[in-house]
Amino acid sequence: MGVSPVKLMRAVTAALLLAALAGCAAPTPWVKPYEREHFADPIMSFNRDPVSSTYLQHVFETREGAHGATGSVGGGCGCN
Amino acid sequence: MQLTREARCAHTRGSAGLSPFTRTLLTLCLIAAPALAGVLPEDRADVLWHSYNGGDITIQGPSVLVRKKVGDNLSLSASYYEDMISSASIDVKLSASPYHETRKQESVGADYLHGKSTYSAGFITSKEPDYKANTSYFSVSQDMFGDLTTLTLGYRRGWDQVFRDIKTPQGVLENDPTFHQRADHRGYSLSLTQILTRNAILGFNYELLTDQGYLANPYREIRFLSPGQGRGFMLAEQVYPNTRTSNAASVQLKYYLPYRAALTGQYRFFHDTWGVLAHTVELDYTHPVWKHWIFDGSLRYYRQSAADFYSDLFPRANYQNFMGRDRELAAFHSYTLGAGASYQFAVPGVRWISKSSANVRVDHLMVDYSDFRNALLAGSYGAGNEPLYRLNANIFQVFVSIWF
Amino acid sequence: MKNRIAAIAATLAIALPALAGSAGGGPAPQFTLSARGGRDVSLAQYHGQVVMINFWASWCGPCRQEMPLLESIYKKYNKLGFTLLGVNVEPDSQAADDWLKATPVTFPILYDKESKVSKLYDVAGMPSTVIIDRRGKLRMLHRGYKPGDENEYLDSIRSLIRE
């Protein structure tokens, strides 16, 4: 099993196409920028303490067979 | 000595394996994107002391991270990490002798913000007496749909050098000159975060990893039944495949509770060409109280099935092409209970620090193996009938963070 | 391959909206909001002056960064027929009031707790700044804040004051 790099690249291209259209013709956001105060709160961050979460991930990855898909980026506060 | 995965660093991002078509699309999108901007990560410095204690292994050390903006569009970061290992683990006791060792890891990274895109790149290097690992990563992050969505594509590349320590006649540990192997790693990742409602945000991650080269542990051995021999079994060299392709996909949902608290649910699915299938489920709760305190609680459940070539006890020598007995590839499940407390405070008299926090975190890990036995008890129970191995570990972290 | 790129480029060029540039030039929507200090403030009472409305929130980093600069702009041009209204978009103004105690400003702060005015002005980024001329027409719309943006505000204010 395992997704071949070729299939992955096709999926990536499709995602980028979506991204290109989305980034350049922005539809109306249903959560307005002035309604995103909760996401600016540090407790709603996916990675509030990077040193601590990186360390725990490292502890698990060295003792388990599974690894990957742990990083999370974004969650914009709607600023700028 | 090392656990193969000990030296490989987690949490890296990468790039550059894009076709010309994809690259052009990306460039077009970036040029045509509206002139609004995202936000770079905050400037901060963290100093942490970590300690792992369980299964007759103690690992502790510092971890330092510094991140600073240079100008308006660039954020630089650097980190230093150490593992001071004292191991008399079940694996070490079976076929080697207790050891002490230090692994050091350094990394540098840069994040560049241009409009709604963030470009990140970095380099991580890890060294211990018998393992050297270098990883480079590159990623692009794009905000879209009115900043409700963030899409990140990443690529990472790792180069490892594997050595093996042997004891000289004088009792000194040094690299075996006849043993020098390499391992290569490539990772492709896709991440998406999506604001769902005013109170909920969703994260999705997919990662494809390919490993090639020497992927085993030069100190671990397999055992096979050998009635009549001392313990009823004999040890032999592990034989691992020299390629591995893994797929991992995870979902995280974060929900803001009206009295100001956060609830997070996560699930991760993992499957690889070695036959390991794993599920990870985690629940986290964050609760701020009394103006300065934040408390965290978490529960994590992990379950994996064994690799195809894994066996605790092979029926005979050279039973099959690939054979391994690394308990990291055994079938097991584990629970981890975690709790943390954080105290937020302002440092009076030091104006360049905008805020700081002192934090403590403890995690208790309980692992139950389904097909890995305590081979040290073969004498009492008979080879293959020893009790299944169980492991309890305490993980402790204390750290201070400052923002400036 | 080249055709593919040309086709996509054409599609993107067509789909590209005009953003972060001048506003339509239509009349600025009227509103009345309660202000810090207790009284109510309407946009109508500033007819004849150049009005700059800044939509901000205490949880928004670039907004907080911009505030001291807005204060200096207000102090400099207030006597020349210019006024600045800081519209706070938070449903609960406690955090904003706490922040203003630490970083006080002298221009009027209005509370848009139900996001009525934010919707009226189609606020699509935080912070957002609009400038209205003496005749009540929308003349500039600026989304977001990066150091250096205040120069754009100053250019606009100076030319509108002279009208």
XYZ file of C-alpha atoms in Angstrom:
647
model
C 0.000 0.000 0.000
C 1.091 3.554 -0.190
C 0.199 6.441 -2.429
C 2.602 6.760 -5.316
C 4.379 10.107 -5.710
C 2.769 10.512 -9.169
C -0.752 10.245 -7.775
C 0.209 12.594 -4.998
C 1.531 15.193 -7.403
C -1.745 15.069 -9.354
C -3.662 15.631 -6.117
C -1.325 18.474 -5.215
C -1.881 20.081 -8.625
C -5.628 19.870 -8.125
C -5.285 21.426 -4.676
C -3.113 24.207 -6.078
C -5.624 24.882 -8.842
C -8.256 25.290 -6.174
C -5.861 27.482 -4.237
C -5.108 29.619 -7.267
C -8.767 30.248 -7.932
C -9.577 30.783 -4.300
C -6.685 33.110 -3.565
C -7.400 35.298 -6.531
C -11.196 35.479 -6.479
C -12.089 35.529 -2.801
C -15.688 34.556 -2.033
C -17.473 36.174 0.913
C -16.225 34.747 4.203
C -19.048 33.522 6.428
C -17.117 34.377 9.565
C -16.267 38.065 9.265
C -12.833 39.361 10.308
C -14.429 41.232 13.215
C -15.990 37.963 14.417
C -12.700 36.118 14.808
C -11.695 37.303 18.260
C -11.651 33.765 19.670
C -9.015 32.640 17.188
C -6.667 35.353 18.366
C -6.882 33.882 21.874
C -3.735 31.813 22.600
C -5.836 28.968 24.054
C -7.299 28.433 20.561
C -3.925 28.083 18.940
C -3.084 24.639 17.533
C 0.439 25.015 18.815
C 0.522 27.272 21.857
C 3.834 26.037 23.274
C 5.959 24.779 20.378
C 8.903 23.600 22.496
C 6.621 21.484 24.630
C 4.517 19.976 21.843
C 7.565 19.258 19.686
C 9.161 17.433 22.593
C 6.088 15.284 23.275
C 5.792 14.437 19.576
C 9.406 13.346 19.661
C 8.775 11.133 22.712
C 5.921 9.336 20.951
C 7.582 9.033 17.550
C 10.645 7.314 18.944
C 8.548 4.704 20.708
C 5.826 4.081 18.172
C 5.704 2.870 14.612
C 3.532 5.749 13.421
C 4.884 9.150 12.559
C 3.872 12.219 10.617
C 0.776 14.341 10.053
C 1.177 16.128 13.359
C 1.941 19.706 12.341
C -0.797 22.253 12.073
C -0.367 25.726 10.627
C -2.679 28.699 10.291
C -5.984 29.582 11.895
C -5.774 33.235 10.897
C -7.185 35.866 13.197
C -8.314 37.718 10.104
C -5.766 40.450 10.758
C -4.099 42.137 7.785
C 23.530 3.395 21.067
C 20.376 4.586 19.526
C 16.816 3.795 18.742
C 16.647 4.309 14.988
C 13.891 6.850 15.244
C 15.447 8.688 18.188
C 17.772 10.582 15.919
C 15.267 11.293 13.183
C 13.609 14.571 13.857
C 9.866 14.969 13.797
C 7.981 18.066 12.832
C 9.790 19.313 9.807
C 8.373 20.794 6.657
C 9.829 20.847 3.216
C 9.613 21.500 -0.637
C 10.801 21.799 -4.215
C 9.549 18.584 -5.827
C 6.926 20.555 -7.848
C 6.458 20.192 -11.581
C 6.920 23.294 -13.781
C 3.130 23.422 -14.247
C 2.483 23.453 -10.535
C 5.213 25.985 -9.934
C 3.724 28.343 -12.540
C 0.250 28.008 -11.041
C 1.605 28.839 -7.633
C 3.547 31.847 -8.943
C 0.504 33.171 -10.842
C -1.620 32.888 -7.760
C 0.901 34.709 -5.647
C 1.320 37.557 -8.149
C -2.410 37.983 -8.597
C -3.236 37.695 -4.897
C -4.753 40.769 -3.245
C -2.340 43.026 -1.427
C -3.485 41.997 2.060
C -1.099 40.211 4.370
C -1.059 37.347 6.830
C 0.720 37.467 10.154
C 4.135 36.070 11.098
C 4.590 34.057 14.322
C 5.254 36.083 17.472
C 8.729 36.849 18.745
C 9.495 34.625 21.693
C 12.099 32.679 23.629
C 11.460 29.413 25.463
C 13.703 27.463 27.768
C 12.551 23.970 28.715
C 13.859 21.093 30.782
C 12.479 17.686 29.897
C 12.684 14.367 31.636
C 11.520 10.902 30.600
C 11.629 8.079 33.069
C 10.328 4.603 32.333
C 11.250 1.112 31.268
C 14.654 1.536 32.918
C 15.514 4.417 30.629
C 16.073 7.967 31.787
C 16.347 10.706 29.216
C 16.568 14.332 30.172
C 17.892 17.568 28.851
C 17.275 21.143 27.807
C 15.382 22.533 24.869
C 15.762 26.164 23.860
C 13.919 28.067 21.167
C 14.330 31.678 20.076
C 12.241 33.406 17.408
C 12.660 36.992 16.270
C 11.295 39.151 13.471
C 13.830 40.893 11.281
C 12.101 43.769 9.481
C 8.401 43.378 8.747
C 8.395 40.296 6.586
C 10.967 37.908 7.957
C 10.954 35.806 11.110
C 14.041 33.835 12.091
C 14.212 31.016 14.583
C 16.888 28.843 16.131
C 16.701 25.990 18.571
C 18.921 23.724 20.595
C 17.915 20.401 22.055
C 19.661 17.722 24.044
C 18.827 14.191 25.125
C 21.049 12.826 27.871
C 20.295 9.146 27.802
C 20.902 6.555 30.499
C 19.620 3.273 29.283
C 19.312 -0.109 30.889
C 16.172 -0.926 28.921
C 14.789 -4.377 28.285
C 16.381 -4.335 24.830
C 19.725 -3.257 26.131
C 19.682 -5.852 28.911
C 18.899 -8.638 26.483
C 21.772 -8.244 24.080
C 24.048 -5.429 25.212
C 25.034 -3.481 28.305
C 23.698 -0.303 29.953
C 25.031 2.882 28.456
C 25.048 6.643 28.776
C 24.969 8.881 25.789
C 24.091 12.387 24.705
C 22.296 13.389 21.539
C 22.477 17.021 20.479
C 20.243 18.707 17.974
C 20.374 22.188 16.506
C 18.088 23.849 14.041
C 17.606 27.135 12.237
C 14.575 28.325 10.329
C 13.191 31.298 8.467
C 9.660 32.372 7.626
C 9.089 34.969 4.946
C 5.740 36.703 4.579
C 4.629 38.104 1.250
C 1.005 39.132 0.977
C -1.064 36.118 1.960
C 1.757 33.645 1.525
C 4.341 32.497 3.998
C 7.466 30.732 2.792
C 9.326 28.692 5.386
C 12.632 26.914 5.198
C 14.999 25.407 7.693
C 17.683 22.974 8.567
C 17.982 20.527 11.465
C 21.075 18.625 12.446
C 21.272 15.910 15.071
C 24.385 14.225 16.403
C 25.067 11.399 18.755
C 28.102 9.106 18.941
C 26.613 6.575 16.518
C 24.017 8.499 14.499
C 24.102 11.680 12.487
C 20.980 13.079 10.908
C 20.500 16.158 8.764
C 17.121 17.365 7.593
C 16.163 20.279 5.422
C 12.625 21.452 4.841
C 10.694 23.958 2.793
C 7.033 24.870 2.833
C 4.575 27.366 1.415
C 1.511 28.471 3.301
C -1.349 30.343 1.654
C -4.303 32.127 3.263
C -7.443 32.105 1.169
C -11.239 32.411 1.187
C -11.067 35.614 3.224
C -8.451 34.114 5.555
C -10.838 31.378 6.678
C -8.651 28.770 5.025
C -4.925 28.185 5.124
C -3.316 25.661 2.807
C 0.256 24.530 3.394
C 2.410 22.354 1.181
C 5.689 21.080 2.475
C 8.656 18.976 1.483
C 11.418 17.654 3.647
C 14.538 15.711 2.960
C 16.690 13.870 5.467
C 20.113 12.303 5.223
C 21.213 9.977 7.996
C 24.488 8.263 8.734
C 24.318 5.192 10.927
C 27.289 3.897 12.873
C 27.669 1.198 15.464
C 29.521 1.462 18.727
C 31.717 -1.351 19.931
C 33.788 -1.673 23.060
C 37.533 -1.651 22.595
C 39.675 -4.028 24.692
C 40.342 -1.035 26.952
C 36.611 -0.732 27.629
C 36.123 2.448 25.591
C 33.165 2.826 23.236
C 34.001 3.806 19.676
C 32.578 3.464 16.183
C 33.016 0.103 14.542
C 35.120 0.998 11.471
C 33.476 -1.760 9.434
C 29.984 -0.368 9.976
C 28.864 2.787 8.144
C 25.369 2.880 6.677
C 23.112 5.526 5.256
C 19.413 6.262 5.294
C 17.505 8.772 3.188
C 14.122 10.226 3.977
C 11.682 12.233 1.918
C 8.433 13.718 3.154
C 5.603 15.437 1.287
C 2.940 17.123 3.362
C -0.321 18.916 2.854
C -2.082 20.805 5.642
C -5.323 22.663 5.709
C -6.843 24.758 8.473
C -10.391 25.931 8.101
C -12.369 28.266 10.319
C -15.801 26.645 10.510
C -17.765 28.981 12.762
C -17.033 31.784 15.179
C -16.071 29.148 17.733
C -14.676 26.226 15.783
C -11.620 25.588 13.651
C -10.669 22.436 11.798
C -7.208 21.193 10.894
C -6.337 18.483 8.425
C -2.880 17.048 7.736
C -1.675 14.504 5.250
C 1.872 13.281 4.995
C 3.598 10.859 2.656
C 7.003 9.652 3.811
C 9.502 7.497 2.013
C 12.554 6.005 3.679
C 15.395 4.283 1.980
C 18.626 2.681 3.116
C 19.559 1.192 6.442
C 16.383 1.458 8.490
C 17.118 -1.041 11.256
C 18.711 -0.720 14.650
C 22.249 -2.183 14.651
C 22.043 -3.162 18.320
C 18.719 -4.926 18.435
C 18.390 -8.584 17.577
C 15.674 -11.081 16.803
C 15.328 -14.299 18.725
C 14.385 -17.713 17.499
C 13.417 -20.894 19.299
C 16.332 -23.083 20.116
C 15.348 -25.750 22.640
C 18.234 -27.074 24.601
C 20.124 -23.771 24.496
C 20.467 -21.843 27.796
C 17.367 -19.675 27.624
C 15.520 -21.729 25.046
C 16.236 -19.224 22.311
C 19.109 -17.752 20.396
C 19.693 -14.235 19.117
C 20.423 -13.291 15.535
C 20.807 -10.186 13.431
C 17.691 -8.321 12.355
C 17.008 -8.073 8.634
C 14.920 -5.091 7.659
C 13.584 -4.082 4.254
C 15.579 -1.175 2.883
C 12.560 0.846 1.811
C 9.504 2.048 3.629
C 6.603 4.178 2.391
C 4.195 5.607 4.956
C 0.929 7.488 4.756
C -0.421 9.459 7.677
C -3.575 11.559 7.793
C -4.965 13.446 10.770
C -7.894 15.648 11.675
C -8.070 18.123 14.563
C -11.100 20.062 15.708
C -10.780 22.905 18.175
C -13.844 24.359 19.839
C -14.125 27.525 21.915
C -16.380 27.158 24.921
C -18.390 30.271 25.869
C -16.935 30.604 29.380
C -13.478 30.837 27.806
C -11.990 27.395 27.486
C -10.907 25.278 24.537
C -11.694 21.669 23.699
C -9.670 19.796 21.084
C -10.304 16.424 19.500
C -7.774 14.742 17.238
C -7.541 11.563 15.231
C -4.656 10.252 13.159
C -4.516 7.274 10.823
C -1.204 5.706 9.839
C -0.386 2.927 7.400
C 2.890 1.883 5.830
C 4.360 -0.715 3.506
C 5.716 -2.631 6.486
C 2.172 -3.488 7.512
C 1.986 -1.188 10.516
C -1.511 0.218 10.932
C -2.006 2.730 13.733
C -4.764 4.857 15.171
C -4.203 7.807 17.483
C -7.022 9.542 19.305
C -6.498 12.512 21.580
C -8.706 14.786 23.630
C -7.377 18.020 25.135
C -8.995 20.582 27.369
C -7.588 24.038 28.118
C -9.082 26.070 30.922
C -7.889 29.559 31.960
C -8.788 30.707 35.483
C -8.149 33.543 37.885
C -6.612 36.020 35.435
C -3.091 34.460 35.383
C -3.509 30.689 35.240
C -4.156 28.276 32.389
C -4.695 24.570 33.074
C -4.500 21.812 30.486
C -5.629 18.216 30.586
C -5.210 15.582 27.919
C -5.965 11.973 27.177
C -4.305 10.120 24.320
C -5.008 6.605 23.090
C -2.718 4.871 20.610
C -3.042 1.468 19.008
C -0.894 -0.168 16.384
C -0.695 -3.494 14.625
C 2.664 -5.192 14.190
C 4.868 -4.937 11.123
C 4.631 -7.911 8.754
C 8.170 -9.036 9.474
C 7.913 -8.614 13.224
C 7.863 -11.493 15.640
C 8.735 -11.758 19.291
C 10.059 -15.293 18.770
C 10.711 -16.851 15.376
C 10.293 -20.636 15.104
C 13.793 -21.097 13.740
C 16.801 -19.313 12.310
C 16.376 -17.635 8.886
C 12.624 -18.179 9.086
C 11.830 -15.520 6.494
C 13.527 -12.874 4.386
C 12.868 -9.975 6.714
C 12.838 -10.394 10.461
C 12.626 -7.832 13.217
C 11.926 -7.715 16.905
C 11.905 -3.953 17.577
C 9.103 -3.374 20.033
C 8.378 -0.093 18.249
C 7.007 -2.297 15.452
C 5.130 -4.729 17.702
C 1.386 -4.759 18.225
C 0.525 -2.670 21.259
C -1.747 -0.033 22.618
C -1.020 2.827 24.975
C -2.743 5.465 27.048
C -1.195 8.781 27.959
C -2.681 11.033 30.606
C -1.358 14.570 30.692
C -1.848 17.666 32.812
C -0.245 21.078 32.682
C -0.335 24.367 34.532
C 0.792 27.715 33.203
C 1.189 30.991 35.057
C 1.143 34.154 32.945
C 2.900 37.171 34.324
C 4.457 40.501 33.328
C 8.063 41.171 34.218
C 8.194 44.530 35.972
C 11.061 46.826 35.097
C 11.978 45.000 31.916
C 10.088 46.893 29.216
C 11.170 44.840 26.221
C 9.367 41.744 27.547
C 5.660 42.075 26.707
C 4.564 38.963 28.572
C 5.957 35.783 30.072
C 4.816 32.463 31.447
C 6.101 29.731 33.727
C 4.854 26.261 32.848
C 4.838 22.748 34.159
C 3.575 19.625 32.436
C 3.400 15.967 33.403
C 2.381 13.042 31.253
C 1.966 9.441 32.306
C 2.422 6.879 29.566
C 1.143 3.302 29.889
C 2.038 0.853 27.127
C 0.686 -2.699 26.827
C 2.344 -4.927 24.251
C 0.268 -7.668 22.645
C 3.103 -9.573 21.057
C 6.322 -8.507 22.739
C 7.394 -10.544 25.694
C 9.878 -9.962 28.457
C 12.606 -12.250 27.141
C 14.713 -11.721 30.260
C 12.274 -14.022 32.092
C 12.688 -16.916 29.661
C 14.449 -18.900 32.324
C 11.398 -18.885 34.614
C 8.595 -19.127 32.078
C 10.091 -20.769 29.055
C 10.834 -19.067 25.781
C 7.618 -17.815 24.218
C 5.664 -18.033 27.467
C 7.107 -15.067 29.262
C 4.618 -12.433 30.334
C 3.801 -9.753 27.781
C 5.835 -6.633 28.375
C 4.250 -3.568 29.896
C 5.782 -0.163 30.243
C 4.926 2.819 32.424
C 6.749 6.070 31.995
C 6.614 9.512 33.538
C 7.318 12.500 31.360
C 7.999 15.801 33.018
C 8.493 19.242 31.514
C 9.158 22.591 33.088
C 9.627 25.665 30.944
C 9.628 29.443 30.884
C 8.492 31.465 27.887
C 8.942 35.151 27.214
C 7.423 37.238 24.428
C 9.076 40.406 23.217
C 1.966 22.934 -21.799
C 2.328 26.617 -22.766
C -1.365 26.748 -23.777
C -2.322 25.385 -20.376
C -0.384 28.172 -18.643
C -1.833 30.858 -20.954
C -5.359 29.619 -20.342
C -4.942 29.652 -16.597
C -3.275 33.066 -16.635
C -6.214 34.451 -18.641
C -8.739 32.953 -16.232
C -6.932 34.367 -13.238
C -6.607 37.810 -14.824
C -10.351 37.884 -15.470
C -11.179 36.584 -12.014
C -8.946 39.057 -10.231
C -11.062 41.508 -8.256
C -9.971 45.064 -7.540
C -9.139 45.139 -3.869
C -7.460 47.410 -1.364
C -7.735 50.364 -3.679
C -10.052 53.359 -3.692
C -13.629 52.897 -2.609
C -16.540 53.475 -4.988
C -16.910 57.164 -4.228
C -20.503 56.778 -3.119
C -22.009 58.392 -0.011
C -20.730 57.033 3.288
C -23.461 55.096 5.146
C -24.833 57.009 8.155
C -24.822 55.549 11.647
C -25.111 56.362 15.329
C -23.192 54.427 17.978
C -22.634 54.784 21.705
C -19.206 56.132 22.515
C -16.685 55.918 25.315
C -17.664 58.536 27.828
C -21.343 57.670 27.623
C -22.778 59.858 24.904
C -23.964 58.759 21.453
C -22.035 59.785 18.356
C -23.420 60.027 14.798
C -21.470 60.380 11.582
C -23.874 63.188 10.616
C -22.513 65.543 13.300
C -19.148 65.596 11.448
C -20.568 66.653 8.077
C -18.248 69.317 6.685
C -15.131 67.718 8.177
C -12.834 65.069 6.780
C -13.647 61.915 8.748
C -11.405 58.883 9.094
C -13.047 55.761 10.528
C -10.760 53.046 11.846
C -12.316 49.648 12.623
C -10.212 47.954 15.306
C -10.198 45.299 18.021
C -7.979 44.780 21.061
C -7.266 41.199 20.017
C -5.843 42.243 16.644
C -2.068 42.830 16.682
C -1.782 45.166 13.680
C -4.736 47.207 15.078
C -2.932 47.779 18.375
C 0.248 48.624 16.503
C -1.577 51.260 14.459
C -3.334 53.079 17.315
C -0.487 55.348 18.532
C 0.046 56.482 14.919
C -3.640 57.271 14.543
C -3.453 59.288 17.753
C -0.612 61.426 16.382
C -2.468 61.944 13.082
C -5.567 63.037 15.030
C -3.638 65.486 17.211
C -1.937 67.030 14.171
C -4.951 67.554 11.917
C -7.875 67.863 14.323
C -7.833 71.664 14.294
C -7.793 71.749 10.474
C -11.255 70.188 10.066
C -10.336 66.556 10.452
C -11.651 63.977 12.886
C -10.894 60.340 13.581
C -13.435 57.830 14.879
C -12.151 54.571 16.328
C -14.907 51.976 15.938
C -14.299 49.020 18.219
C -15.902 45.860 16.807
C -15.898 43.666 19.930
C -19.217 42.393 21.354
C -17.743 42.792 24.847
C -15.836 46.053 25.252
C -14.073 45.076 28.494
C -10.816 44.032 26.802
C -10.816 47.172 24.642
C -11.380 49.439 27.666
C -8.585 47.696 29.574
C -6.212 48.195 26.654
C -7.202 51.856 26.282
C -6.443 52.456 29.959
C -2.871 51.311 29.285
C -2.590 53.030 25.877
C -4.931 56.036 25.976
C -6.044 57.929 22.866
C -7.865 61.265 22.630
C -10.007 60.621 19.548
C -13.559 59.306 19.999
C -13.949 55.553 20.513
C -17.296 54.107 19.404
C -18.632 50.655 20.288
C -20.091 48.606 17.446
C -21.141 45.680 19.642
C -23.658 44.239 17.196
C -21.408 44.710 14.153
C -24.072 46.917 12.507
C -21.585 49.468 11.218
C -18.983 46.823 10.326
C -21.563 45.252 8.030
C -22.615 48.656 6.642
C -19.028 49.384 5.647
C -18.382 45.814 4.491
C -15.368 45.417 6.769
C -13.315 42.638 5.175
C -10.050 42.839 7.083
C -8.763 43.875 10.458
C -8.003 46.702 10.808
C -9.970 48.600 8.157
C -9.740 52.330 7.587
C -12.071 54.502 5.520
C -11.737 58.207 4.815
C -14.812 60.320 4.122
C -14.599 63.789 2.548
C -16.319 67.003 3.669
C -19.362 66.229 1.519
C -19.854 62.825 3.130
C -18.480 60.739 0.260
C -16.311 57.663 0.739
C -12.883 58.489 -0.701
C -10.482 55.842 0.543
C -10.693 52.285 1.808
C -7.646 50.615 3.275
C -7.584 47.074 4.649
C -4.999 45.800 7.054
C -2.041 47.641 8.491
C 1.680 47.375 7.772
C 4.224 49.891 9.051
C 4.373 52.607 6.399
C 0.632 52.545 5.586
C 0.148 55.712 7.635
C 1.814 57.639 4.787
C -1.064 56.661 2.537
C -3.504 57.992 5.139
C -1.575 61.266 5.460
C -1.521 61.850 1.681
C -5.265 61.292 1.497
C -6.025 63.486 4.529
C -3.868 66.358 3.346
C -5.486 66.482 -0.092
C -9.024 66.129 1.280
C -8.514 68.863 3.894
C -7.609 71.263 1.079
C -10.869 70.625 -0.770
